[in-house]
Tab-separated table of C-alpha atoms in Angstrom:
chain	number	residue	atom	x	y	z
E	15	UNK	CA	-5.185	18.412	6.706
E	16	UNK	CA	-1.753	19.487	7.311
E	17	UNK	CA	0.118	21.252	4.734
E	18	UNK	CA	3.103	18.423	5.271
E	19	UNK	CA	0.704	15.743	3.836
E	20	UNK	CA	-0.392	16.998	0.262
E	21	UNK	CA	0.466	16.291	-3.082
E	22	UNK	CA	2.159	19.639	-3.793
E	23	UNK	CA	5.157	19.286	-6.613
E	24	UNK	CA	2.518	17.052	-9.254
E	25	UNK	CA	6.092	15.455	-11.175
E	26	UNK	CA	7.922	15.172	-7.419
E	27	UNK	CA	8.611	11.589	-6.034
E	28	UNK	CA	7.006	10.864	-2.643
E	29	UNK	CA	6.603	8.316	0.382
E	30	UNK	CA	2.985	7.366	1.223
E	31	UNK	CA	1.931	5.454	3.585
E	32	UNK	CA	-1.728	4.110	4.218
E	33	UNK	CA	-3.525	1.896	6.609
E	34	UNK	CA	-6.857	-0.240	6.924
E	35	UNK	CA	-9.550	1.155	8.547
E	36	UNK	CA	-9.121	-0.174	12.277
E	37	UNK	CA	-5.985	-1.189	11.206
E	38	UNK	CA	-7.258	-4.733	10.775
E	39	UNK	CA	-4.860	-7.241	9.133
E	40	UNK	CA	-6.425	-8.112	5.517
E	41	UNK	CA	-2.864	-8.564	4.238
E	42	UNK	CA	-2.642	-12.545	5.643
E	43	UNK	CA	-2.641	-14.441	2.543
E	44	UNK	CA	-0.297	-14.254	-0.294
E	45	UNK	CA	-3.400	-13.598	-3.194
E	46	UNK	CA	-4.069	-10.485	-1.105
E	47	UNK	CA	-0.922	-9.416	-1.281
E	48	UNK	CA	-0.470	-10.433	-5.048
E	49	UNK	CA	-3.654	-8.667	-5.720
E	50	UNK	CA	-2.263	-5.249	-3.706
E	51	UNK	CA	0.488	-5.446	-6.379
E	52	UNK	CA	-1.428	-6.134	-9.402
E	53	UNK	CA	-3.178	-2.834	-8.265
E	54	UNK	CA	0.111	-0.809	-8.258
E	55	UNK	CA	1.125	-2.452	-11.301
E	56	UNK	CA	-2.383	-1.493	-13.593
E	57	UNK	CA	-1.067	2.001	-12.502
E	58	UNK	CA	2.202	1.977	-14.532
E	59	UNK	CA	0.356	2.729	-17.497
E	60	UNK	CA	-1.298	6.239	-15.569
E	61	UNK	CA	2.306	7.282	-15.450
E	62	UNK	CA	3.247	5.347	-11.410
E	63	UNK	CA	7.204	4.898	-11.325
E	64	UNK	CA	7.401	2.486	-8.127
E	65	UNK	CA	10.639	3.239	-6.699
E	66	UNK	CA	10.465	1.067	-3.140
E	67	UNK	CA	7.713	-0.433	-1.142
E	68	UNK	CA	6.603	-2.729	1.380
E	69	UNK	CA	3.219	-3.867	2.454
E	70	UNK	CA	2.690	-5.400	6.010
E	71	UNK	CA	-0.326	-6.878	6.970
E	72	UNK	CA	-2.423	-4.081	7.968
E	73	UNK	CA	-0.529	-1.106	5.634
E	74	UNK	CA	1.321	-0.042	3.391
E	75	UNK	CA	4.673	1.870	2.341
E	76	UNK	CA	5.325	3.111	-1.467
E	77	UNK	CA	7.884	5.506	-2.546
E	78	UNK	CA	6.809	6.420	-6.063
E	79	UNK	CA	6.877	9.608	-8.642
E	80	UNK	CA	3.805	10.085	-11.382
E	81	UNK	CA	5.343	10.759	-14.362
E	82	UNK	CA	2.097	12.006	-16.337
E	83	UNK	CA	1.969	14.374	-13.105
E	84	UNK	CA	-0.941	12.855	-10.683
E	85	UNK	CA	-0.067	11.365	-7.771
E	86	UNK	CA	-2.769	11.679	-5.251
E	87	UNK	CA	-5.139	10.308	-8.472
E	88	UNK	CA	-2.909	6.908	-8.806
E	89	UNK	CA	-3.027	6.709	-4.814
E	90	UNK	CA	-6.538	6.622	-5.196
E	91	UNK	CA	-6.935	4.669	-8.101
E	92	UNK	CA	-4.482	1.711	-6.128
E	93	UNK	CA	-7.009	1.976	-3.273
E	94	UNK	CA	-10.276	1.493	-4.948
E	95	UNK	CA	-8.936	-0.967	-7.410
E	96	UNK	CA	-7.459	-3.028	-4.861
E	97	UNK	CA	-10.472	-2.176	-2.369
E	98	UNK	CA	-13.112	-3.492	-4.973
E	99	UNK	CA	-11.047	-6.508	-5.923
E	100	UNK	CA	-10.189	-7.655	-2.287
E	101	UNK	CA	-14.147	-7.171	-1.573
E	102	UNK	CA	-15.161	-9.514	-4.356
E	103	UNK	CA	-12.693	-12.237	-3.605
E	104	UNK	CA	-13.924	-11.695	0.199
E	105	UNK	CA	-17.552	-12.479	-0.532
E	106	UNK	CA	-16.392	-15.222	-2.913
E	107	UNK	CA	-14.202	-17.272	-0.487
E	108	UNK	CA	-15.334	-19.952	1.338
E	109	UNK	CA	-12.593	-20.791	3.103
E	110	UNK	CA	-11.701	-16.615	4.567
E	111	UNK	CA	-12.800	-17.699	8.269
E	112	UNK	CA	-13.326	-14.198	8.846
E	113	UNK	CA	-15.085	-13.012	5.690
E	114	UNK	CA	-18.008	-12.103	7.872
E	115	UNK	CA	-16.685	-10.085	10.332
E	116	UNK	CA	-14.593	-8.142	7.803
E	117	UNK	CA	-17.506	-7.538	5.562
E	118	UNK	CA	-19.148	-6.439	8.841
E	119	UNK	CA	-16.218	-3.619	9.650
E	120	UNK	CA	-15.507	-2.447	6.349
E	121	UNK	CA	-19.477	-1.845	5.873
E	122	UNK	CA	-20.011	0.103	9.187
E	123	UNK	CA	-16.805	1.840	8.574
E	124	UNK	CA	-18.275	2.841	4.980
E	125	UNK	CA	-21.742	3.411	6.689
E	126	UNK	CA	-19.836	5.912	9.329
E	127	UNK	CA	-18.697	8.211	6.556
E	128	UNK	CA	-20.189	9.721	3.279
E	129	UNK	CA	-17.149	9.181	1.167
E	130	UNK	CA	-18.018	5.443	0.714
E	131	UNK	CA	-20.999	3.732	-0.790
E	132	UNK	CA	-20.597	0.103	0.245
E	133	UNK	CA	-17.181	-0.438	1.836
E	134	UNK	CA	-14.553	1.126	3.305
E	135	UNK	CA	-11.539	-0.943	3.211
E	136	UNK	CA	-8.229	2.057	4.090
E	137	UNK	CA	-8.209	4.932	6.434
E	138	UNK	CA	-8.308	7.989	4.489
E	139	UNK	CA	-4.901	9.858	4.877
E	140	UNK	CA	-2.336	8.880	2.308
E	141	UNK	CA	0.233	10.616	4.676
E	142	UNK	CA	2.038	11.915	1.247
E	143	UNK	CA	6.012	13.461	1.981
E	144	UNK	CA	7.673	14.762	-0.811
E	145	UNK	CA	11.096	13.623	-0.560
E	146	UNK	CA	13.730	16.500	-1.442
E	147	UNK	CA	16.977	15.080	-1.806
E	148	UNK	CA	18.956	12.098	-1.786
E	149	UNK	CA	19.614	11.665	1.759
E	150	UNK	CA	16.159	12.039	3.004
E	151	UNK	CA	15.048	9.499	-0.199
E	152	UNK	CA	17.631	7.053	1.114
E	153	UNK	CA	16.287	7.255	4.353
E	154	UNK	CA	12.831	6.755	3.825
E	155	UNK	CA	13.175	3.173	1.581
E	156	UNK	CA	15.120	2.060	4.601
E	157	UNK	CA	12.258	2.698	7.165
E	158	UNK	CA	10.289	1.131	4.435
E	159	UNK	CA	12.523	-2.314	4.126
E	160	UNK	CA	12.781	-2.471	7.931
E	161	UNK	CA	9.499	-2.498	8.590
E	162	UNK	CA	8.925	-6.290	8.910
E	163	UNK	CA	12.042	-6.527	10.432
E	164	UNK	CA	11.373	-3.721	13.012
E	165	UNK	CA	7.599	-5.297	13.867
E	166	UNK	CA	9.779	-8.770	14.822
E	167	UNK	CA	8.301	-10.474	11.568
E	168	UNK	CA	11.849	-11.242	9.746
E	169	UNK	CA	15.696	-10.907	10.500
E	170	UNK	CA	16.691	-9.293	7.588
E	171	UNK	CA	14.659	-6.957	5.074
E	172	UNK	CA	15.160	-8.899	2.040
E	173	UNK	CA	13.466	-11.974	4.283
E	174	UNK	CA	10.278	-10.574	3.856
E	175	UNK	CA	8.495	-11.270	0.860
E	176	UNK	CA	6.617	-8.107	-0.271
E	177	UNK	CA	9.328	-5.684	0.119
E	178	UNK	CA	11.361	-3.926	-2.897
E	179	UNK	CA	14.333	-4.760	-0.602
E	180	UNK	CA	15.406	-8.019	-2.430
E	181	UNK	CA	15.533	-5.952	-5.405
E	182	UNK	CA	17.827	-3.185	-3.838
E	183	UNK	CA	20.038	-6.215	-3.081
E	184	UNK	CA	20.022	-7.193	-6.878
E	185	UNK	CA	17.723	-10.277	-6.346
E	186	UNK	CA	14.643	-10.879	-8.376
E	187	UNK	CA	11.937	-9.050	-6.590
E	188	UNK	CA	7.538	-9.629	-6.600
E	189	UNK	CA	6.983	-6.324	-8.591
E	190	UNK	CA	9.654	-4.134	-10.798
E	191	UNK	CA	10.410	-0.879	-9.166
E	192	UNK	CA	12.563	1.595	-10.900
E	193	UNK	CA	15.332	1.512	-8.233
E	194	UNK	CA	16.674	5.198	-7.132
């Protein structure tokens, strides 16, 4: 892995980024989504200070800092939390019309590498970039809330749901983010 993507400064704040294997779209229905939060959320206790995010069907953009100093541990902590939640609501939901041929992927993706057991739900790069000053902070939440506007999905940032970017504007938000 490149030196660029690693967790070097423990207490530094940071962008991530991180897909679905295949980069299938799992994030369709809003109790995925919700779920994806709760995830981040169970973190803030580990020390996660959400700063700005935005999760679009198929990935996902946090900016964040770990305040008790492990960031590439609450990364991986969202992941599997959300990865074995999403699972058991998959196998429990009659009405997924594609339950089956996601269970199929995310076990053949699991089955194609030794780092998963059962499933394999993400891609395995976090993509981490420490972000260094202001500026280059600034400019990274506004990739983030212009995603869905970029992909053609809303006209504005704060029109999309799952964003901080309502919360930058000083609206009530889906998750509380320590704005920067």
């Amino acid at each position: 892995m490149s030196r660029n993507y690693k967790f070097h400064d423990s207490h530094g704040t940071y962008f991530v980024s991180f897909a679905t294997v295949q980069w299938v779209d799992i994030f369709v229905r809003d109790e995925y989504m919700r779920l994806f939060l709760d995830s981040v959320k169970r973190q803030e206790k580990n020390g996660l200070q959400l700063n700005a995010y935005c999760i679009m069907t198929n990935h996902v953009h946090l900016v964040f800092s770990a305040t008790k100093g492990n960031p590439g541990i609450l990364i991986n902590q969202i992941k599997s939390q959300f990865s074995k939640k999403f699972i058991s609501l998959l196998l429990n939901n009659k009405s997924e019309y594609r339950k089956n041929r996601l269970l199929d992927m995310f076990i053949n993706e699991a089955k194609a590498t030794s780092a998963s057991k059962h499933y394999k739900l993400w891609q395995h790069n976090n993509k981490p970039i420490e972000l260094w000053s202001n500026h280059v902070i600034d400019q990274k939440i506004n990739y983030i809330h212009n995603n869905p506007v970029k992909a053609g999905m809303v006209a504005k940032p704060e029109h999309w749901k799952y964003s901080s970017a309502r919360t930058y504007l000083g609206e009530e938000g889906m998750n509380d983010i320590v704005a920067l």
